[in-house]
Coordinates of N, CA and C in Angstrom, one line a residue:
X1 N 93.8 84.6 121.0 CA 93.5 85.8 121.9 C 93.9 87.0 121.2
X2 N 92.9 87.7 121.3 CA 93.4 89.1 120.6 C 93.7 90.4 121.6
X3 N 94.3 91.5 120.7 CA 95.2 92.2 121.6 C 94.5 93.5 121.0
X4 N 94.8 94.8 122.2 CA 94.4 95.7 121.6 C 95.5 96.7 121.9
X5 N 95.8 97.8 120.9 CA 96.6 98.5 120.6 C 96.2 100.1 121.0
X6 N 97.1 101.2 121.2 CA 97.0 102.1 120.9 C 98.1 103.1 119.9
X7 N 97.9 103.5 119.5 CA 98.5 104.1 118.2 C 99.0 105.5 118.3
X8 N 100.0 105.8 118.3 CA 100.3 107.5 118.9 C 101.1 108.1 117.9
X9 N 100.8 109.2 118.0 CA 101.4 110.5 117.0 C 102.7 110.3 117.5
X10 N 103.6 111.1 116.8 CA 104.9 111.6 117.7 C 104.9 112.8 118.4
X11 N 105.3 113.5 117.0 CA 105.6 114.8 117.2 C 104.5 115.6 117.5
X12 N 104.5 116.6 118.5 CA 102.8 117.3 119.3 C 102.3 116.4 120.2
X13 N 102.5 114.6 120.4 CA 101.7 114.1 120.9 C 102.5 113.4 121.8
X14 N 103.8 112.9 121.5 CA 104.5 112.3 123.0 C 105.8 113.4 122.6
X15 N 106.2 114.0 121.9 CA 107.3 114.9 122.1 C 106.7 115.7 121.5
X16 N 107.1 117.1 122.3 CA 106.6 118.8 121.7 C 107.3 118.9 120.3
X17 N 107.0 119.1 119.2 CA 107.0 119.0 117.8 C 107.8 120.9 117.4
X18 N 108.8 119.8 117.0 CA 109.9 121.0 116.4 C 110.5 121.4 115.4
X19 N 108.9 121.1 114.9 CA 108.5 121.5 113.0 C 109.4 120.2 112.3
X20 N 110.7 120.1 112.3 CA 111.0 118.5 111.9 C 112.1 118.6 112.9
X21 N 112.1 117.1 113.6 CA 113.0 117.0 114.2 C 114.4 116.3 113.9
X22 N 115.6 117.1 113.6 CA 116.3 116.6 113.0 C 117.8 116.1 113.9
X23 N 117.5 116.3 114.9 CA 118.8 116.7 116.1 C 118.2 115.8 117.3
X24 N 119.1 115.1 117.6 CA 118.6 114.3 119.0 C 118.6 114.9 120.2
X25 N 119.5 116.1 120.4 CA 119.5 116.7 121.2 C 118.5 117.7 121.1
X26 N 117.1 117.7 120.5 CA 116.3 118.6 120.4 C 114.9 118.0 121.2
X27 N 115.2 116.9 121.5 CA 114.0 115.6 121.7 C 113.4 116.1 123.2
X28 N 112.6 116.6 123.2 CA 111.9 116.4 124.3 C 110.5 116.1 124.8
X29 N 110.6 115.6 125.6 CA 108.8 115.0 125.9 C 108.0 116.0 126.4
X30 N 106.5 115.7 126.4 CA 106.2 116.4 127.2 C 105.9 116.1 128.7
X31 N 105.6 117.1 129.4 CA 105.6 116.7 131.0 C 105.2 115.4 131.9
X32 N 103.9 114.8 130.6 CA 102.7 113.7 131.3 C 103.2 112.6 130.4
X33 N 103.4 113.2 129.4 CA 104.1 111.7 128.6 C 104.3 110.4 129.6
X34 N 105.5 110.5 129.8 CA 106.1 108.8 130.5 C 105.0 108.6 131.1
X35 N 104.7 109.4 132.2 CA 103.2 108.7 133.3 C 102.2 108.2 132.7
X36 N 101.9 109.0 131.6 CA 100.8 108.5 131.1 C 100.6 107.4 129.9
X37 N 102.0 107.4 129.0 CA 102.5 106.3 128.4 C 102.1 104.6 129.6
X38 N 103.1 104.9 130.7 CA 103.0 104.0 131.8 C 101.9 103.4 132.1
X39 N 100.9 104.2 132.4 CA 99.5 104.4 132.6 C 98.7 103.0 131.7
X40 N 98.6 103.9 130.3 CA 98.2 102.9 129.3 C 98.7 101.9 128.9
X41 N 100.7 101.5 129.0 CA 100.6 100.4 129.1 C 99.6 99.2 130.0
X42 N 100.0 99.9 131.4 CA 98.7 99.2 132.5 C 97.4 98.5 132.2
X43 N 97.2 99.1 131.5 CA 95.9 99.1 131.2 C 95.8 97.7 130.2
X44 N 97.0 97.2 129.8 CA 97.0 96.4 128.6 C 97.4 96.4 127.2
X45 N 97.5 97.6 127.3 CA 97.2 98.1 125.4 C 99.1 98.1 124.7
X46 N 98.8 97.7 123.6 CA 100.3 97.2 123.8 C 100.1 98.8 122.3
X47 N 101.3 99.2 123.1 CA 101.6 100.2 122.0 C 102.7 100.7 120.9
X48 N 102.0 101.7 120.2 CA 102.9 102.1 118.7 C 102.9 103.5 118.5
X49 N 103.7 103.7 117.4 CA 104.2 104.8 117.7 C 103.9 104.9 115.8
X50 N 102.8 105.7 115.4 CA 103.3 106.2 114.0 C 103.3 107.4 113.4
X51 N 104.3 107.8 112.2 CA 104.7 109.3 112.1 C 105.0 109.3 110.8
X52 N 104.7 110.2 110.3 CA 104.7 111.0 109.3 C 105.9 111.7 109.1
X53 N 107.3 111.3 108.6 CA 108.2 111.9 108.5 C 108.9 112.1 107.2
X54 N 108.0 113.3 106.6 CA 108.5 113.9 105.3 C 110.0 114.5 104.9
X55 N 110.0 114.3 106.4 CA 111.7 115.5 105.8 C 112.6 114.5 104.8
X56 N 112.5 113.4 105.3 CA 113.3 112.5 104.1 C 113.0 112.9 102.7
X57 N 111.1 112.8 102.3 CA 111.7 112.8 100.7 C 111.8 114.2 100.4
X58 N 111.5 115.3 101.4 CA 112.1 116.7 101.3 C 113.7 116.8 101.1
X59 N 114.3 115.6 101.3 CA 115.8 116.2 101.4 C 116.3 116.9 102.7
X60 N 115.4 116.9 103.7 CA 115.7 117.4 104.6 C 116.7 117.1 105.9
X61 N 116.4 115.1 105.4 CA 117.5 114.3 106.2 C 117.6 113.3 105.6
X62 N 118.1 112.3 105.8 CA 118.3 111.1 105.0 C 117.3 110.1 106.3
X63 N 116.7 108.9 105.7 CA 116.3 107.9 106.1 C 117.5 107.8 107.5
X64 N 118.6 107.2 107.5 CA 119.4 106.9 108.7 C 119.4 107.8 109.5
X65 N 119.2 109.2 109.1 CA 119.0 110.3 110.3 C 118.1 110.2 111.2
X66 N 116.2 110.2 110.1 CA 115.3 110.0 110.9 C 114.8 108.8 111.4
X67 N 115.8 108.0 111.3 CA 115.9 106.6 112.3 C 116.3 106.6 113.7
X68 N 117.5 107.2 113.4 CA 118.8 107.2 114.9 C 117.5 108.3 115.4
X69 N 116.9 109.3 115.3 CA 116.1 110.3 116.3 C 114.9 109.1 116.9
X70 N 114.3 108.5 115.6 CA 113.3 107.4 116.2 C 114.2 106.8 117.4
X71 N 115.0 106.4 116.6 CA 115.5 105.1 117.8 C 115.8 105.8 119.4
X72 N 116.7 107.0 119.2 CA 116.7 107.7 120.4 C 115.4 108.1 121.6
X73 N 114.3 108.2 121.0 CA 113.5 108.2 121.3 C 112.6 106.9 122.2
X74 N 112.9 106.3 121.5 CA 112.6 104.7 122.0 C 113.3 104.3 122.6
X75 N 114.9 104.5 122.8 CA 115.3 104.4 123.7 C 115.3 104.8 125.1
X76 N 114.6 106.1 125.3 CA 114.5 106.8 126.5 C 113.2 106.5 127.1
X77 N 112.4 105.8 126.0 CA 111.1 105.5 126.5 C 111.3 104.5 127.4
X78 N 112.4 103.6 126.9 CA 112.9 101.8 127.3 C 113.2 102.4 128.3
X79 N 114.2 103.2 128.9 CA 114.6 103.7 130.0 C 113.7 103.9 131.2
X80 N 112.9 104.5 130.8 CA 111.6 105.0 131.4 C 110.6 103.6 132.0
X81 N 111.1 102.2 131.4 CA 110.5 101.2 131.4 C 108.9 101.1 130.8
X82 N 108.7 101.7 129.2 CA 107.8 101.9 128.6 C 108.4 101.4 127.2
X83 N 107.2 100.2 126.8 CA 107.9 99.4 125.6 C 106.9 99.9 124.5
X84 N 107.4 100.4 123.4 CA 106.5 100.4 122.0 C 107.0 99.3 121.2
X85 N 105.6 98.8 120.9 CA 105.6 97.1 120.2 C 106.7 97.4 119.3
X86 N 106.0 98.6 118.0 CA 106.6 99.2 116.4 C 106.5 100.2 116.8
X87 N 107.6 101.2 116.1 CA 107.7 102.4 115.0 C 107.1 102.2 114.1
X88 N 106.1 103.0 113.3 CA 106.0 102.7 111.9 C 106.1 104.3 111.4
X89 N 107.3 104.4 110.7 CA 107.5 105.8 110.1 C 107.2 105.6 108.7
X90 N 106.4 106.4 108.3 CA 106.3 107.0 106.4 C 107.7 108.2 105.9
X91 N 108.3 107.9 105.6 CA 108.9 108.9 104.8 C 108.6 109.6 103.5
X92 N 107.3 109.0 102.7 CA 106.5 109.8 101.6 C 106.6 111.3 102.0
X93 N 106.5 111.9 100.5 CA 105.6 113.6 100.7 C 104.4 113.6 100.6
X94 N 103.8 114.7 101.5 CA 102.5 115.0 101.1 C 101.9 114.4 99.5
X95 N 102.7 115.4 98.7 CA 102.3 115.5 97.1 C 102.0 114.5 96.5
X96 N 102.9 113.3 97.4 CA 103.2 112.1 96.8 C 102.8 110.8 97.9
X97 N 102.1 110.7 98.3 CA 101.9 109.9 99.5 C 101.7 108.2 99.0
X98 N 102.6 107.6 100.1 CA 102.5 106.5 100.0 C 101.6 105.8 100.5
X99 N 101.0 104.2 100.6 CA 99.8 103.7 101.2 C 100.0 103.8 102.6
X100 N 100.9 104.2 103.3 CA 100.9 104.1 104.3 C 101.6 105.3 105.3
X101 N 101.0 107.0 104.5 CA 101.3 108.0 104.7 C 100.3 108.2 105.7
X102 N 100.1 108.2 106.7 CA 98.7 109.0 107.4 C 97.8 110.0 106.6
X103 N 96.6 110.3 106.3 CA 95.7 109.4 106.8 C 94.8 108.1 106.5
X104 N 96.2 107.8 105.4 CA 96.2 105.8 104.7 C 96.2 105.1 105.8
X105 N 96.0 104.2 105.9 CA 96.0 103.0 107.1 C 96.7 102.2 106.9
X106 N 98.2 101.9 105.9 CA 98.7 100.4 105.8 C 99.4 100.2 106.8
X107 N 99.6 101.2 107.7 CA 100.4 100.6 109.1 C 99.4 100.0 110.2
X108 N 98.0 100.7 110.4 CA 97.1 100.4 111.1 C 97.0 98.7 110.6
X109 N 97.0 98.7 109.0 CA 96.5 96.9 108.7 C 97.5 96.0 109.0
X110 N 98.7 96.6 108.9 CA 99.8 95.8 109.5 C 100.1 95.4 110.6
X111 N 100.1 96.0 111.7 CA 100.0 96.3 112.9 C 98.5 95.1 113.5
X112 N 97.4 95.6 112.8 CA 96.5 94.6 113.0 C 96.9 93.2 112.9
X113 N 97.7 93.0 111.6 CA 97.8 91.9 111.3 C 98.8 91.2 112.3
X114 N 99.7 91.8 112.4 CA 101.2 91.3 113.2 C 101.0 91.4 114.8
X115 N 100.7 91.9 114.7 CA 100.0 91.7 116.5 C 98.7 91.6 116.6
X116 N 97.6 90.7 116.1 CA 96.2 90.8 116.2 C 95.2 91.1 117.3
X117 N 95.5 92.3 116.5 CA 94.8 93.5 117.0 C 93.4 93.6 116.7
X118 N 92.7 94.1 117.4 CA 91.0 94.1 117.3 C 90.6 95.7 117.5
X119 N 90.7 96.4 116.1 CA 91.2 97.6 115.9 C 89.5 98.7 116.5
X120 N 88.4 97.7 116.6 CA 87.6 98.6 116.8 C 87.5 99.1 118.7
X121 N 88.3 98.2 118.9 CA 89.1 98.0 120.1 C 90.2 99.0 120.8
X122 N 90.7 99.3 120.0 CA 92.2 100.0 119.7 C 91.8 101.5 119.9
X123 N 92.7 102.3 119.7 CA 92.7 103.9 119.5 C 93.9 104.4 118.8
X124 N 93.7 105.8 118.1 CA 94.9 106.2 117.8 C 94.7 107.6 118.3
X125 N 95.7 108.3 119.1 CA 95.9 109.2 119.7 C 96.8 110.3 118.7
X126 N 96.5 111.6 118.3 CA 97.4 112.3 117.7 C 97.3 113.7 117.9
X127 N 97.7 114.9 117.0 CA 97.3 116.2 117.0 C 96.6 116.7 116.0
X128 N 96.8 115.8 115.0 CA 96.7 116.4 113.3 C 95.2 115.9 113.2
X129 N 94.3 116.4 112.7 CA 93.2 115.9 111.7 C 93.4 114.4 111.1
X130 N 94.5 114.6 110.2 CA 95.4 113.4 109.8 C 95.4 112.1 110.7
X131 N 95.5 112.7 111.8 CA 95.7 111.5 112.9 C 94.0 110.5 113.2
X132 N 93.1 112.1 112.8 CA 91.7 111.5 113.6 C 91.2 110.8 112.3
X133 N 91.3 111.1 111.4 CA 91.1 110.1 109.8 C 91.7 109.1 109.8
X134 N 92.8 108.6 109.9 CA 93.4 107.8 110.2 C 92.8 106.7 111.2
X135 N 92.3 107.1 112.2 CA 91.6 106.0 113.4 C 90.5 105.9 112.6
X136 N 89.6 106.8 112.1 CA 88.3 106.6 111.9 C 88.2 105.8 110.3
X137 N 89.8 105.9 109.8 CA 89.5 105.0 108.4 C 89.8 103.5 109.0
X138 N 90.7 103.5 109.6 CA 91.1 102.0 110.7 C 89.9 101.0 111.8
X139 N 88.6 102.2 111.6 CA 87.3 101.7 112.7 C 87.9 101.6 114.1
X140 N 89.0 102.3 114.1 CA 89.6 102.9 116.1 C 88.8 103.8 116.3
X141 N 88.9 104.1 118.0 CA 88.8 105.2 118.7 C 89.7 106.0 118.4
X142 N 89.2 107.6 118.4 CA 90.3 108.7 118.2 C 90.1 109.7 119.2
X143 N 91.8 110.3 120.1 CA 91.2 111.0 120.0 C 92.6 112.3 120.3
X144 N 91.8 113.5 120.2 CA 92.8 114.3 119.3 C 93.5 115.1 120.4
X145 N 94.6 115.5 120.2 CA 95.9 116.0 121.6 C 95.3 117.5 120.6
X146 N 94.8 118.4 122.1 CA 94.0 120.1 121.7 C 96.1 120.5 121.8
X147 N 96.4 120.5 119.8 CA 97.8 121.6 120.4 C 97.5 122.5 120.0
X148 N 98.6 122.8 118.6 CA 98.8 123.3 117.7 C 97.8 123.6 116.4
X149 N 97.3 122.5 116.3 CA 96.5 122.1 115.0 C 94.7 122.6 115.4
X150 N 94.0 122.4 114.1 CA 92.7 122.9 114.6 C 92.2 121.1 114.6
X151 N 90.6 121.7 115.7 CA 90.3 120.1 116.4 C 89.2 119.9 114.8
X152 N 89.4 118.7 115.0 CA 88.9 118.1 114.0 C 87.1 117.5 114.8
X153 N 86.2 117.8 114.0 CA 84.6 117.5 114.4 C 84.6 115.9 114.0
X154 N 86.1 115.2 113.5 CA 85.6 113.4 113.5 C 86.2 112.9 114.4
X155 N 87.0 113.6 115.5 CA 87.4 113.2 116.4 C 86.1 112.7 117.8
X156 N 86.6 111.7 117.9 CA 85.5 111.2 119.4 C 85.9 111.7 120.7
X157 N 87.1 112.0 120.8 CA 87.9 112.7 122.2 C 88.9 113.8 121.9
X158 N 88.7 114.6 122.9 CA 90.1 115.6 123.0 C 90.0 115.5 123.8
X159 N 91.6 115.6 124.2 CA 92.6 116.3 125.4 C 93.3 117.0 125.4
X160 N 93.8 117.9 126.1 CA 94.6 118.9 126.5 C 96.2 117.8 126.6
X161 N 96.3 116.4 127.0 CA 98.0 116.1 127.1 C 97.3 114.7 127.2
X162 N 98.4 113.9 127.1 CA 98.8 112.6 127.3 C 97.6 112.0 128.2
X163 N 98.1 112.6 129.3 CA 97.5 111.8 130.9 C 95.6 111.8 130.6
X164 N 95.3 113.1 130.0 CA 93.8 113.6 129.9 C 93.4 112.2 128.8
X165 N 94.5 111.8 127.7 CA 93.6 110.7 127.2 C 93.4 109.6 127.5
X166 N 94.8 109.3 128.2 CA 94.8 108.2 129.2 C 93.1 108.0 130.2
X167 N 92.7 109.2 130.7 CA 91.5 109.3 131.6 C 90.2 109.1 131.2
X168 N 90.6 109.0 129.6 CA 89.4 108.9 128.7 C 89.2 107.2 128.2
X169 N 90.5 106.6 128.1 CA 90.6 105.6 127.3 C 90.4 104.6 128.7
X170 N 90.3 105.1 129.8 CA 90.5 104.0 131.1 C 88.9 104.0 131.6
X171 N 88.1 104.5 131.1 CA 86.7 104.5 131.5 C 86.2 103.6 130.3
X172 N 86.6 103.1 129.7 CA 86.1 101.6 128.3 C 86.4 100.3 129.1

């Protein structure tokens, strides 16, 4: 039996993005998040969480920093009674990107693989361009959180927040 996934940004897309987040006490969601996290578990989709978190090879924090904020994170979600299958954080730089920097897919193939996943099935939800390449190099649904970032024309959906993509992904 195969399973289908959805795939989420972090920062801009389930917590307001605080250029890097380095402080646990900086973490905050946004408004529709949990409901709509909730929502899409509902629906089936067993979900992940993946991020692009450079400040490591910036020197900005160490690996164990931007772990304990992951895990803080996921812990509040657990709280909330909202389970993410994986984390899959990159710590690469830009400059220097590893196979599995967004908008690479080795987490998408992994994820496929370890929870068989039926990716054309699946979605990945983000803010960044990065995010909508990412789905569309993976053969997912994308679709793009309208923040900060400019919308990307390979994106198949926007929304304004969480709940809006939820409303999009529940009519498939």
């Amino acid at each position: 039996l195969s399973n289908n996934g959805i795939f989420l940004d972090r920062d801009g897309t389930i917590v307001v993005d605080k250029k890097y987040l380095r402080n646990i006490n900086e973490i905050e969601f946004f408004p529709k998040t949990i409901k709509a996290l909730k929502k899409m578990s509902d629906l089936g989709f067993l979900l992940f969480i993946v991020s692009n978190q450079s400040m490591v090879a910036r020197n900005m924090s160490t690996e164990e920093e931007a772990l304990t904020i992951n895990d803080e994170i996921i812990r509040q979600l657990n709280d909330a009674d909202i389970q993410i299958k994986e984390t899959y954080l990159d710590f690469s730089h830009p400059k220097n990107p590893s196979y599995t920097r967004k908008p690479n897919v080795g987490f998408l193939e992994k994820a496929a693989s370890d929870y068989n996943l039926t990716l054309k099935n699946s979605w990945v939800i983000g803010d960044k361009e990065s995010d909508v390449i990412f789905g569309k190099r993976g053969n997912t649904k994308t679709v793009q959180i309208n923040g900060s970032h400019k919308i990307s024309h390979f994106s198949d959906y926007i929304a304004n927040d969480l709940e809006e993509a939820y409303e999009i992904i529940s009519k498939y």
